[in-house]
Coordinates of C-alpha atoms in Angstrom, one line a residue:
X12 CA -11.4 -26.1 24.3
X13 CA -9.4 -23.0 23.4
X14 CA -10.7 -23.1 19.8
X15 CA -14.3 -23.5 21.0
X16 CA -13.9 -20.8 23.6
X17 CA -12.5 -18.2 21.3
X18 CA -15.0 -19.0 18.6
X19 CA -17.9 -18.7 21.1
X20 CA -16.7 -15.3 22.1
X21 CA -16.9 -14.2 18.4
X22 CA -20.3 -15.9 18.0
X23 CA -21.8 -14.2 21.0
X24 CA -20.6 -10.8 19.9
X25 CA -21.7 -11.3 16.3
X26 CA -25.1 -12.6 17.5
X27 CA -25.6 -9.5 19.6
X28 CA -24.5 -7.3 16.7
X29 CA -27.1 -8.9 14.3
X30 CA -29.9 -8.1 16.8
X31 CA -28.7 -4.6 17.9
X32 CA -27.8 -3.4 14.4
X33 CA -31.0 -4.8 12.7
X34 CA -33.1 -3.1 15.4
X35 CA -31.2 0.2 15.0
X36 CA -31.6 0.1 11.2
X37 CA -35.3 -0.9 11.2
X38 CA -36.7 0.0 14.6
X39 CA -38.9 -3.1 14.0
X40 CA -39.4 -6.0 16.4
X41 CA -40.7 -8.0 13.5
X42 CA -37.6 -7.5 11.3
X43 CA -35.3 -8.2 14.3
X44 CA -37.2 -11.5 14.7
X45 CA -36.6 -12.2 10.9
X46 CA -32.8 -11.9 11.6
X47 CA -33.1 -14.4 14.4
X48 CA -35.0 -16.7 12.0
X49 CA -32.3 -16.4 9.4
X50 CA -29.8 -17.8 11.9
X51 CA -32.0 -20.8 12.5
X52 CA -33.5 -21.5 9.0
X53 CA -30.2 -22.9 7.5
X54 CA -30.3 -25.9 9.9
X55 CA -33.7 -26.9 8.4
X56 CA -32.2 -26.8 4.9
X57 CA -28.7 -28.1 5.4
X58 CA -28.5 -29.5 9.0
X59 CA -29.0 -33.1 8.2
X60 CA -26.8 -32.9 5.1
X61 CA -24.0 -31.3 7.2
X62 CA -24.0 -34.2 9.6
X63 CA -23.9 -36.8 6.9
X64 CA -21.0 -35.0 5.2
X65 CA -19.1 -34.7 8.5
X66 CA -19.3 -38.5 8.9
X67 CA -17.9 -39.0 5.4
X68 CA -14.9 -36.6 5.1
X69 CA -11.8 -35.6 7.1
X70 CA -13.1 -33.5 9.8
X71 CA -9.9 -31.5 10.3
X72 CA -9.8 -30.3 6.7
X73 CA -13.5 -29.4 6.8
X74 CA -13.2 -27.4 10.0
X75 CA -10.2 -25.4 8.8
X76 CA -11.7 -24.5 5.4
X77 CA -15.0 -23.3 6.9
X78 CA -13.2 -21.1 9.5
X79 CA -11.1 -19.5 6.7
X80 CA -14.1 -18.9 4.4
X81 CA -16.1 -17.2 7.2
X82 CA -13.5 -14.5 7.7
X83 CA -14.1 -12.4 4.6
X84 CA -17.9 -13.0 4.7
X85 CA -18.3 -11.5 8.2
X86 CA -15.8 -8.7 7.4
X87 CA -18.0 -7.6 4.4
X88 CA -20.5 -6.1 6.9
X89 CA -17.8 -3.9 8.4
X90 CA -16.8 -2.7 4.9
X91 CA -20.4 -1.9 3.9
X92 CA -20.8 0.0 7.2
X93 CA -17.6 2.1 6.6
X94 CA -18.9 3.1 3.2
X95 CA -22.4 3.9 4.7
X96 CA -23.9 1.2 2.4
X97 CA -25.0 -1.3 5.1
X98 CA -28.7 -2.3 4.8
X99 CA -30.9 -4.8 6.5
X100 CA -30.7 -7.2 3.5
X101 CA -26.9 -7.3 4.0
X102 CA -27.4 -8.5 7.5
X103 CA -29.9 -11.0 6.5
X104 CA -27.8 -12.6 3.7
X105 CA -24.6 -12.7 5.8
X106 CA -26.5 -14.1 8.8
X107 CA -27.9 -16.9 6.6
X108 CA -24.6 -17.8 4.9
X109 CA -22.6 -17.9 8.2
X110 CA -25.2 -20.2 9.8
X111 CA -25.3 -22.4 6.7
X112 CA -21.6 -23.0 7.0
X113 CA -22.1 -23.8 10.7
X114 CA -24.4 -26.6 9.6
X115 CA -21.3 -28.5 8.4
X116 CA -18.9 -27.1 11.0
X117 CA -20.7 -27.8 14.2
X118 CA -21.5 -31.5 13.9
X119 CA -17.9 -32.2 12.8
X120 CA -16.5 -30.2 15.8
X121 CA -18.9 -32.0 18.2
X122 CA -17.9 -35.4 16.8
X123 CA -14.2 -34.7 17.4
X124 CA -14.5 -34.6 21.2
X125 CA -15.2 -38.3 21.8
X126 CA -12.2 -39.1 19.5
X127 CA -9.8 -37.2 21.8
X128 CA -11.1 -38.2 25.2
X129 CA -11.6 -41.5 27.1
X130 CA -15.1 -42.6 27.9
X131 CA -14.6 -42.4 31.7
X132 CA -13.6 -38.7 31.5
X133 CA -16.4 -37.7 29.1
X134 CA -18.7 -36.1 31.7
X135 CA -15.8 -34.0 33.1
X136 CA -14.6 -33.0 29.6
X137 CA -18.1 -32.1 28.4
X138 CA -18.5 -30.0 31.6
X139 CA -15.2 -28.2 31.0
X140 CA -16.0 -27.5 27.3
X141 CA -19.5 -26.2 28.3
X142 CA -17.9 -24.1 31.0
X143 CA -15.6 -22.6 28.4
X144 CA -18.1 -22.0 25.6
X145 CA -21.1 -20.9 27.7
X146 CA -18.9 -19.2 30.3
X147 CA -17.4 -17.0 27.6
X148 CA -20.6 -15.0 28.0
X149 CA -19.1 -13.6 31.2
X150 CA -16.5 -11.9 29.1
X151 CA -19.1 -10.5 26.6
X152 CA -20.1 -7.5 28.7
X153 CA -16.4 -6.4 29.0
X154 CA -16.2 -6.1 25.2
X155 CA -19.8 -5.1 24.4
X156 CA -20.7 -2.5 26.9
X157 CA -17.7 -0.3 26.3
X158 CA -18.1 -0.7 22.5
X159 CA -21.8 0.0 22.7
X160 CA -21.2 3.2 24.6
X161 CA -18.6 4.3 22.0
X162 CA -21.0 3.5 19.2
X163 CA -18.7 0.7 17.8
X164 CA -21.2 -2.1 17.6
X165 CA -20.1 -2.8 14.0
X166 CA -16.7 -3.9 15.2
X167 CA -18.3 -6.9 17.0
X168 CA -18.0 -8.4 13.6
X169 CA -14.3 -7.5 13.4
X170 CA -13.7 -9.4 16.6
X171 CA -15.7 -12.3 15.3
X172 CA -13.4 -12.5 12.2
X173 CA -10.3 -12.5 14.4
X174 CA -11.7 -15.4 16.5
X175 CA -12.1 -17.5 13.3
X176 CA -8.4 -17.0 12.5
X177 CA -7.4 -17.9 16.1
X178 CA -9.7 -21.0 15.9
X179 CA -7.8 -22.1 12.8
X180 CA -4.5 -22.0 14.7
X181 CA -5.9 -24.1 17.6
X182 CA -7.5 -26.7 15.3
X183 CA -4.1 -27.1 13.5
X184 CA -2.7 -28.2 16.9
X185 CA -5.3 -31.0 17.5
X186 CA -4.5 -34.5 16.3
X187 CA -6.9 -37.4 16.2
X188 CA -7.7 -40.6 14.3
X189 CA -10.8 -40.7 12.2
X190 CA -13.0 -43.7 13.1
X191 CA -13.4 -44.8 9.5
X192 CA -12.7 -48.5 9.0
X193 CA -12.2 -49.9 5.5
X194 CA -15.6 -51.5 5.8
X195 CA -17.2 -48.2 6.7
X196 CA -15.3 -46.3 4.0
X197 CA -16.5 -48.8 1.4
X198 CA -20.1 -48.4 2.8
X199 CA -19.7 -44.6 2.4
X200 CA -18.7 -45.0 -1.2
X201 CA -21.8 -47.1 -2.0
X202 CA -24.2 -45.1 0.1
X203 CA -25.1 -41.6 -0.9
X204 CA -25.6 -38.7 1.5
X205 CA -29.4 -39.0 1.6
X206 CA -29.3 -42.8 2.0
X207 CA -27.0 -42.4 5.0
X208 CA -29.5 -39.9 6.5
X209 CA -32.3 -42.4 6.0
X210 CA -30.2 -45.2 7.5
X211 CA -29.7 -43.0 10.6
X212 CA -33.4 -42.4 10.9
X213 CA -34.1 -46.2 10.7
X214 CA -31.5 -46.7 13.5
X215 CA -33.1 -44.1 15.7
X216 CA -36.5 -45.6 15.3
X217 CA -35.4 -48.6 17.4
X218 CA -33.6 -46.5 20.1
X219 CA -36.2 -45.5 22.7
X220 CA -34.1 -43.3 24.9
X221 CA -32.7 -41.4 21.9
X222 CA -36.2 -40.9 20.4
X223 CA -37.6 -39.5 23.7
X224 CA -34.5 -37.3 24.1
X225 CA -35.0 -35.7 20.7
X226 CA -38.7 -35.2 21.3
X227 CA -38.4 -33.5 24.6
X228 CA -35.5 -31.4 23.3
X229 CA -37.8 -30.1 20.5
X230 CA -40.5 -29.1 23.1
X231 CA -38.1 -27.4 25.5
X232 CA -36.4 -25.4 22.9
X233 CA -39.7 -24.4 21.2
X234 CA -40.9 -22.8 24.4
X235 CA -37.6 -21.2 25.3
X236 CA -36.2 -19.7 22.0
X237 CA -38.3 -16.6 21.4
X238 CA -38.6 -15.5 25.0
X239 CA -34.8 -15.9 25.5
X240 CA -33.5 -14.6 22.2
X241 CA -36.0 -11.8 21.4
X242 CA -38.5 -11.5 24.2
X243 CA -36.0 -10.7 27.0
X244 CA -34.3 -8.0 24.9
X245 CA -37.6 -6.4 23.9
X246 CA -38.8 -6.6 27.5
X247 CA -35.8 -4.8 28.7
X248 CA -36.0 -2.2 25.9
X249 CA -39.6 -1.5 27.0
X250 CA -38.8 -1.0 30.6
X251 CA -35.4 0.6 30.3
X252 CA -35.4 2.5 27.0
X253 CA -32.0 4.1 27.4
X254 CA -30.2 1.1 29.0
X255 CA -32.0 -2.0 27.7
X256 CA -29.1 -3.2 25.5
X257 CA -26.6 -2.7 28.3
X258 CA -28.8 -4.6 30.8
X259 CA -29.3 -7.4 28.3
X260 CA -25.6 -7.9 27.9
X261 CA -25.2 -7.8 31.7
X262 CA -27.8 -10.5 32.1
X263 CA -25.9 -12.6 29.5
X264 CA -22.8 -12.2 31.6
X265 CA -24.7 -13.1 34.8
X266 CA -26.0 -16.1 33.0
X267 CA -22.5 -17.1 32.1
X268 CA -21.4 -16.9 35.7
X269 CA -24.3 -19.2 36.7
X270 CA -23.3 -21.7 34.0
X271 CA -19.7 -21.8 35.1
X272 CA -20.7 -22.6 38.7
X273 CA -23.1 -25.4 37.7
X274 CA -20.6 -26.9 35.2
X275 CA -17.8 -26.9 37.9
X276 CA -20.2 -28.7 40.3
X277 CA -21.7 -31.3 38.0
X278 CA -18.6 -33.6 37.6
X279 CA -18.2 -33.9 41.4
X280 CA -21.7 -35.3 41.7
X281 CA -22.3 -37.1 38.5
X282 CA -20.0 -39.4 36.5
X283 CA -22.8 -40.6 34.3
X284 CA -25.7 -38.4 33.2
X285 CA -29.2 -39.9 32.7
X286 CA -32.4 -39.0 30.9
X287 CA -34.0 -38.4 34.3
X288 CA -31.3 -35.8 35.1
X289 CA -31.9 -34.2 31.7
X290 CA -35.6 -33.8 32.6
X291 CA -34.9 -32.5 36.1
X292 CA -32.6 -29.8 34.6
X293 CA -35.4 -28.9 32.1
X294 CA -37.8 -28.3 35.0
X295 CA -35.4 -25.9 36.7
X296 CA -34.8 -24.2 33.3
X297 CA -38.5 -23.7 32.8
X298 CA -38.9 -22.3 36.3
X299 CA -36.3 -19.6 35.4
X300 CA -38.3 -18.5 32.4
X301 CA -41.4 -18.4 34.5
X302 CA -39.7 -16.1 37.0
X303 CA -38.7 -13.8 34.2
X304 CA -42.4 -13.5 33.2
X305 CA -43.3 -12.2 36.7
X306 CA -40.2 -9.9 37.0
X307 CA -41.0 -6.3 37.6
X308 CA -37.6 -5.0 38.8
X309 CA -34.0 -5.7 37.7
X310 CA -33.1 -7.9 40.6
X311 CA -35.9 -10.3 39.6
X312 CA -34.5 -10.4 36.1
X313 CA -31.2 -11.5 37.5
X314 CA -32.9 -14.1 39.7
X315 CA -34.8 -15.6 36.7
X316 CA -31.7 -15.7 34.6
X317 CA -29.7 -17.4 37.4
X318 CA -32.4 -20.1 37.8
X319 CA -32.4 -20.7 34.0
X320 CA -28.6 -20.9 34.2
X321 CA -28.8 -23.6 36.8
X322 CA -31.2 -25.8 34.8
X323 CA -30.1 -25.3 31.2
X324 CA -26.5 -26.6 31.5
X325 CA -27.7 -29.7 33.4
X326 CA -30.2 -30.4 30.5
X327 CA -27.7 -29.6 27.8
X328 CA -24.8 -31.6 29.2
X329 CA -27.0 -34.6 29.8
X330 CA -28.3 -34.5 26.2
X331 CA -24.7 -34.3 24.8
X332 CA -23.5 -37.1 27.1
X333 CA -26.4 -39.4 26.1
X334 CA -25.8 -38.8 22.4
X335 CA -22.0 -39.4 22.8
X336 CA -22.7 -42.6 24.8
X337 CA -25.6 -44.2 23.0
X338 CA -24.7 -43.4 19.4
X339 CA -21.9 -45.3 17.6
X340 CA -18.9 -43.2 16.6
X341 CA -19.5 -43.5 12.9
X342 CA -23.0 -42.0 13.4
X343 CA -22.1 -39.1 15.7
X344 CA -22.0 -36.5 13.0
X345 CA -25.5 -37.3 11.9
X346 CA -26.7 -37.5 15.5
X347 CA -25.4 -34.1 16.3
X348 CA -26.7 -32.6 13.0
X349 CA -30.1 -34.1 13.6
X350 CA -30.0 -32.7 17.1
X351 CA -29.2 -29.3 15.6
X352 CA -31.9 -29.8 13.0
X353 CA -34.4 -30.3 15.8
X354 CA -33.1 -27.4 17.8
X355 CA -33.1 -24.9 14.9
X356 CA -36.4 -26.2 13.5
X357 CA -37.9 -25.6 16.9
X358 CA -36.2 -22.2 16.9
X359 CA -37.8 -21.2 13.6
X360 CA -41.3 -22.3 14.6
X361 CA -40.9 -20.6 18.0
X362 CA -39.6 -17.3 16.5
X363 CA -42.4 -17.2 13.9
X364 CA -45.2 -18.1 16.2
X365 CA -44.4 -16.1 19.3
X366 CA -42.9 -13.3 17.2
X367 CA -46.4 -13.0 15.6
X368 CA -48.2 -13.3 18.9
X369 CA -46.1 -10.6 20.4
X370 CA -47.9 -8.1 18.3
X371 CA -51.2 -8.9 20.1
X372 CA -50.2 -10.4 23.4
X373 CA -48.1 -8.8 26.2
X374 CA -44.6 -10.2 26.3
X375 CA -44.9 -11.0 30.0
X376 CA -47.8 -13.3 29.3
X377 CA -45.8 -15.2 26.7
X378 CA -43.0 -15.7 29.2
X379 CA -45.4 -17.1 31.8
X380 CA -47.0 -19.4 29.3
X381 CA -43.7 -20.7 27.9
X382 CA -42.1 -21.2 31.3
X383 CA -45.2 -23.1 32.5
X384 CA -45.3 -25.4 29.5
X385 CA -41.6 -26.2 29.9
X386 CA -42.2 -27.2 33.5
X387 CA -45.3 -29.2 32.7
X388 CA -43.7 -31.1 29.8
X389 CA -40.6 -32.0 31.7
X390 CA -42.6 -33.1 34.7
X391 CA -44.8 -35.3 32.6
X392 CA -41.9 -37.3 31.1
X393 CA -40.2 -37.4 34.5
X394 CA -43.2 -39.0 36.1
X395 CA -43.7 -41.3 33.2
X396 CA -40.1 -42.6 33.4
X397 CA -40.4 -43.0 37.2
X398 CA -43.6 -45.1 36.9
X399 CA -42.1 -47.2 34.1
X400 CA -39.0 -47.9 36.2
X401 CA -41.2 -48.9 39.2
X402 CA -43.3 -51.2 37.0
X403 CA -40.2 -52.8 35.5
X404 CA -38.7 -53.4 39.0
X405 CA -42.0 -55.0 40.2
X406 CA -42.1 -57.3 37.2
X407 CA -38.5 -58.4 37.8
X408 CA -39.2 -59.0 41.5
X409 CA -42.3 -61.0 40.5
X410 CA -40.3 -63.1 38.1
X411 CA -37.7 -63.9 40.8

């Protein structure tokens, strides 16, 4: 949790820096969207491969090497900036490379959690981990606002490099046993990376809940990505030209507070998380986006972000719990990488489509449309599941 928390702090700061600096260099909403796409595109190219590799190699060694490699790469931006050589294409390349490495890092890191926690404590541990990683956004304004005011946005990358080094120290302290039996190891030697990906797809084909989970996840993320990552920033820059970036980071901090509160509450009410709960969280999440579409004053922005912060963690925790519970340990890397592949694939499509539409359609209208569709899609599947369960109960009673 310490490693994930410190890494998330660096990731959030670096993510803000990519958006802010690209906009400062280009003054273009379109090119800022391109930077966001560069952070998602690698998962379409390497996402599935990363999960297959994570299931086949020693995860600890993989995590350590990737953290160490990322340090000089991210620091190169600081060096270019100091010599007044930093250009948009530098940001684009580094963003792409860092996220490409994340394609191998993230599924391996996610697959470690079930190996170091008992099943009965998984909901609580997932909640704590999500509290740490998402709640780190509360700390982001403390670093970012003062550095933005001082014109030191570039050193967001310096902090990110430092967090990678600290993450290495924490990972070295973790010990676990890899779930690779002799039979599974022999299977890995015979089966190539792409064959193992195909085998996973064939397994998913017969798993109804997992299939529906992946499909709904794609839809929810598609309607959320652009409005949250780009639309909110552009909306604030339009209405508060001199303070848009500061308000944006404040809203991220406010979002983090909401996430912490929900994550603390969830384990007291739910020991097992269900697909129905995932859908209910998605409805609340969509309502938050809808409120942002109608927001005209700063308090309403805070209200919309708070509602989204109440729904998204419920949805996210339920998805992770279901994957950890329903997917065998030797397939977890591929499951989380396929989940990431869907997420980032949805991100790219969302960024490209709504980024293009933003040139012709008012940003507020996009918020209203996306929030409405999130609510409608989640409600549709929620009602469908409820009717299916009622029909199943009636058939069981009739049989008795």
